[in-house]
Amino acid sequence: MSEDRLDILVILGTDHHRFDRLVGWLDDFLEHPDHAALTALVQLGSTPPPRRAKGVGIVAYDELQRLIRHSTAVVTHGGPATMLEVRKQGRKPVVVPRDPALGEHVDQHQQEFSRRVGRMGLVTLCEDRASFAAALAAVLADPEAHTVSAEENHRDGLRLAAAVDRTGRIIDGLGLRRARRRLAKS
C-alpha cells in the first residue's frame, strides 16, 4: 500500500464468512456528495470488493498496523483482538459486529462483546446503517476526539482485556455445558 493517509480504513478480518452488509453501508456513505472525495480502503478477507473504495484481500500485520496509524477513521468487525490492535495504534475503533442471523458468523459473541465494550466507552458501536453513518461523520469531523492516548490505552486496555477474559470464560462455560449435555444424552 502506498497511501500515506486514508480517511477511512475498514478491517473485515480473515473469517470465511462474508460481511457484505458493512461493505454496503460504506458504499452508501461514500456515495453521498459530501463524501465523494474521501479515501477509503477495505481489508476484505472473503467479502467481495466495495463499489466506492479500494479493496484488498489480506494485509500483512506490519502493514495493517501502519494503515491503522495513518487512517482518520478505523472501522472493524467485532473481534476483540482487532479492537485491541486499533486502540494500540491510538484510534478508537468504530465497531460493526457480525450478525449470525445474516450468515456473517457462527454465533453472537461479536455482538455480545461489542455491546459490552461499547457500554464501557472503549469503542463506538454501530448496529445499523444510520448509527454507522453518524459515527463515521463524527470521526471525520473531529478526529482528535476519537483518538486514544498512550495513558488512556493502558488504562482502558486493562478494562478491555478484562472484558475479553470474562467473555472468554463465559464462552468456555457454554461449551462445557453443551459437552456435558451431549455426554448425558449418550
Short mmCIF file of C-alpha atoms in Angstrom, two decimals:
data_model
loop_
_atom_site.label_atom_id
_atom_site.label_comp_id
_atom_site.label_asym_id
_atom_site.label_seq_id
_atom_site.Cartn_x
_atom_site.Cartn_y
_atom_site.Cartn_z
CA MET A 1 0.00 0.00 0.00
CA SER A 2 1.41 3.36 -0.89
CA GLU A 3 -1.26 5.58 0.63
CA ASP A 4 0.27 7.99 3.12
CA ARG A 5 -3.08 8.90 4.63
CA LEU A 6 -6.52 7.31 4.50
CA ASP A 7 -9.75 8.88 5.58
CA ILE A 8 -11.38 5.50 6.30
CA LEU A 9 -9.90 2.06 6.88
CA VAL A 10 -12.30 -0.88 7.21
CA ILE A 11 -10.98 -4.16 8.64
CA LEU A 12 -13.20 -7.19 7.99
CA GLY A 13 -10.73 -9.79 9.26
CA THR A 14 -9.97 -13.20 7.83
CA ASP A 15 -13.14 -15.12 8.72
CA HIS A 16 -14.55 -17.17 5.85
CA HIS A 17 -17.99 -15.60 6.35
CA ARG A 18 -18.74 -12.66 4.08
CA PHE A 19 -19.57 -9.25 5.53
CA ASP A 20 -21.46 -7.65 2.64
CA ARG A 21 -23.65 -5.58 4.97
CA LEU A 22 -20.74 -3.48 6.26
CA VAL A 23 -19.29 -3.01 2.77
CA GLY A 24 -22.74 -1.89 1.57
CA TRP A 25 -23.01 0.63 4.39
CA LEU A 26 -19.59 2.03 3.47
CA ASP A 27 -20.55 2.27 -0.21
CA ASP A 28 -23.74 4.11 0.72
CA PHE A 29 -21.78 6.51 2.93
CA LEU A 30 -19.24 7.21 0.19
CA GLU A 31 -21.97 7.79 -2.42
CA HIS A 32 -23.14 10.90 -0.59
CA PRO A 33 -21.87 14.01 -2.46
CA ASP A 34 -20.23 15.36 0.72
CA HIS A 35 -18.11 12.20 0.97
CA ALA A 36 -17.11 11.75 -2.69
CA ALA A 37 -13.51 12.91 -2.17
CA LEU A 38 -12.82 10.63 0.81
CA THR A 39 -10.19 7.92 0.50
CA ALA A 40 -11.16 4.50 1.85
CA LEU A 41 -9.58 1.07 1.93
CA VAL A 42 -11.32 -2.17 2.90
CA GLN A 43 -9.39 -5.24 4.06
CA LEU A 44 -11.87 -7.75 2.66
CA GLY A 45 -11.00 -11.24 3.79
CA SER A 46 -13.57 -13.29 1.85
CA THR A 47 -16.02 -10.43 1.18
CA PRO A 48 -16.45 -9.10 -2.39
CA PRO A 49 -14.92 -5.66 -3.02
CA PRO A 50 -16.80 -2.40 -2.49
CA ARG A 51 -18.04 -0.18 -5.32
CA ARG A 52 -16.69 3.08 -3.91
CA ALA A 53 -13.49 2.13 -2.07
CA LYS A 54 -10.35 0.19 -2.78
CA GLY A 55 -10.41 -3.40 -1.53
CA VAL A 56 -7.59 -5.78 -0.64
CA GLY A 57 -7.96 -9.40 0.47
CA ILE A 58 -5.44 -9.83 3.27
CA VAL A 59 -2.93 -7.32 4.66
CA ALA A 60 0.32 -8.29 6.41
CA TYR A 61 0.37 -7.50 10.13
CA ASP A 62 3.00 -4.73 9.99
CA GLU A 63 1.27 -3.08 7.04
CA LEU A 64 -2.09 -3.23 8.82
CA GLN A 65 -0.58 -1.50 11.86
CA ARG A 66 0.80 1.24 9.60
CA LEU A 67 -2.57 1.66 7.87
CA ILE A 68 -4.34 1.97 11.22
CA ARG A 69 -1.89 4.67 12.37
CA HIS A 70 -2.34 6.60 9.12
CA SER A 71 -6.15 6.47 8.97
CA THR A 72 -8.54 9.03 10.34
CA ALA A 73 -11.41 6.59 10.95
CA VAL A 74 -10.90 2.87 11.55
CA VAL A 75 -13.92 0.59 11.25
CA THR A 76 -13.71 -3.02 12.30
CA HIS A 77 -15.78 -6.14 12.85
CA GLY A 78 -16.47 -7.16 16.45
CA GLY A 79 -13.36 -9.26 17.01
CA PRO A 80 -11.74 -8.44 20.37
CA ALA A 81 -8.15 -8.78 19.11
CA THR A 82 -8.77 -6.35 16.25
CA MET A 83 -10.31 -3.81 18.61
CA LEU A 84 -7.21 -4.05 20.84
CA GLU A 85 -4.89 -3.60 17.84
CA VAL A 86 -6.75 -0.49 16.67
CA ARG A 87 -6.64 1.05 20.15
CA LYS A 88 -2.92 0.25 20.48
CA GLN A 89 -2.35 2.40 17.39
CA GLY A 90 -4.11 5.38 19.01
CA ARG A 91 -7.53 5.08 17.39
CA LYS A 92 -10.93 4.46 18.96
CA PRO A 93 -12.49 1.89 16.63
CA VAL A 94 -15.90 2.19 15.04
CA VAL A 95 -17.21 -1.35 15.52
CA VAL A 96 -19.86 -3.19 13.49
CA PRO A 97 -20.26 -6.70 14.92
CA ARG A 98 -21.01 -9.56 12.57
CA ASP A 99 -24.57 -10.90 12.84
CA PRO A 100 -25.02 -14.69 12.76
CA ALA A 101 -28.69 -14.25 11.77
CA LEU A 102 -27.39 -12.79 8.50
CA GLY A 103 -24.83 -15.57 7.95
CA GLU A 104 -21.93 -13.30 8.92
CA HIS A 105 -20.67 -15.51 11.76
CA VAL A 106 -21.37 -18.72 13.65
CA ASP A 107 -22.65 -17.24 16.91
CA GLN A 108 -23.44 -13.98 18.71
CA HIS A 109 -20.14 -13.49 20.54
CA GLN A 110 -19.16 -10.45 18.45
CA GLN A 111 -22.47 -8.74 19.16
CA GLU A 112 -22.34 -9.50 22.88
CA PHE A 113 -18.72 -8.47 23.30
CA SER A 114 -19.09 -5.32 21.18
CA ARG A 115 -22.12 -4.21 23.18
CA ARG A 116 -20.22 -4.72 26.41
CA VAL A 117 -17.16 -2.69 25.37
CA GLY A 118 -19.44 -0.14 23.70
CA ARG A 119 -21.18 0.44 27.05
CA MET A 120 -17.71 0.87 28.58
CA GLY A 121 -16.97 3.62 26.03
CA LEU A 122 -14.00 1.74 24.58
CA VAL A 123 -15.40 1.57 21.04
CA THR A 124 -18.06 3.33 19.01
CA LEU A 125 -20.67 0.63 18.46
CA CYS A 126 -22.80 0.69 15.30
CA GLU A 127 -25.52 -1.88 14.72
CA ASP A 128 -27.46 -0.13 11.97
CA ARG A 129 -26.79 1.94 8.87
CA ALA A 130 -27.79 5.25 10.49
CA SER A 131 -25.51 4.88 13.52
CA PHE A 132 -22.67 3.79 11.21
CA ALA A 133 -23.03 6.90 9.01
CA ALA A 134 -23.31 9.14 12.07
CA ALA A 135 -20.22 7.60 13.69
CA LEU A 136 -18.11 7.97 10.54
CA ALA A 137 -19.25 11.56 10.08
CA ALA A 138 -18.38 12.35 13.71
CA VAL A 139 -14.89 10.83 13.47
CA LEU A 140 -14.15 12.59 10.19
CA ALA A 141 -15.43 15.93 11.55
CA ASP A 142 -13.36 15.74 14.76
CA PRO A 143 -10.63 13.10 14.51
CA GLU A 144 -8.87 14.17 17.72
CA ALA A 145 -11.98 13.35 19.76
CA HIS A 146 -11.66 9.75 18.54
CA THR A 147 -8.01 9.11 19.33
CA VAL A 148 -6.68 7.17 22.29
CA SER A 149 -3.64 8.43 24.20
CA ALA A 150 -1.00 6.02 25.49
CA GLU A 151 -2.25 6.62 29.04
CA GLU A 152 -5.88 6.00 28.06
CA ASN A 153 -4.87 2.96 26.07
CA HIS A 154 -3.07 1.47 29.06
CA ARG A 155 -5.95 2.15 31.46
CA ASP A 156 -8.67 1.14 29.02
CA GLY A 157 -6.58 -1.73 27.67
CA LEU A 158 -6.74 -3.33 31.09
CA ARG A 159 -10.52 -2.92 31.11
CA LEU A 160 -10.77 -4.28 27.57
CA ALA A 161 -8.52 -7.23 28.41
CA ALA A 162 -10.70 -7.98 31.45
CA ALA A 163 -13.80 -7.89 29.23
CA VAL A 164 -12.09 -10.24 26.74
CA ASP A 165 -11.20 -12.61 29.59
CA ARG A 166 -14.72 -12.53 31.06
CA THR A 167 -16.30 -13.14 27.65
CA GLY A 168 -13.88 -15.99 27.01
CA ARG A 169 -14.78 -17.63 30.31
CA ILE A 170 -18.49 -17.32 29.52
CA ILE A 171 -17.99 -18.84 26.07
CA ASP A 172 -15.83 -21.62 27.51
CA GLY A 173 -18.53 -22.31 30.09
CA LEU A 174 -21.16 -22.57 27.37
CA GLY A 175 -19.02 -25.09 25.53
CA LEU A 176 -18.63 -27.18 28.66
CA ARG A 177 -22.37 -27.17 29.30
CA ARG A 178 -23.06 -28.29 25.74
CA ALA A 179 -20.47 -31.05 26.03
CA ARG A 180 -21.98 -32.21 29.33
CA ARG A 181 -25.46 -32.30 27.77
CA ARG A 182 -24.16 -34.34 24.84
CA LEU A 183 -22.46 -36.77 27.22
CA ALA A 184 -25.61 -37.05 29.33
CA LYS A 185 -27.63 -37.94 26.23
CA SER A 186 -25.24 -40.70 25.16
#
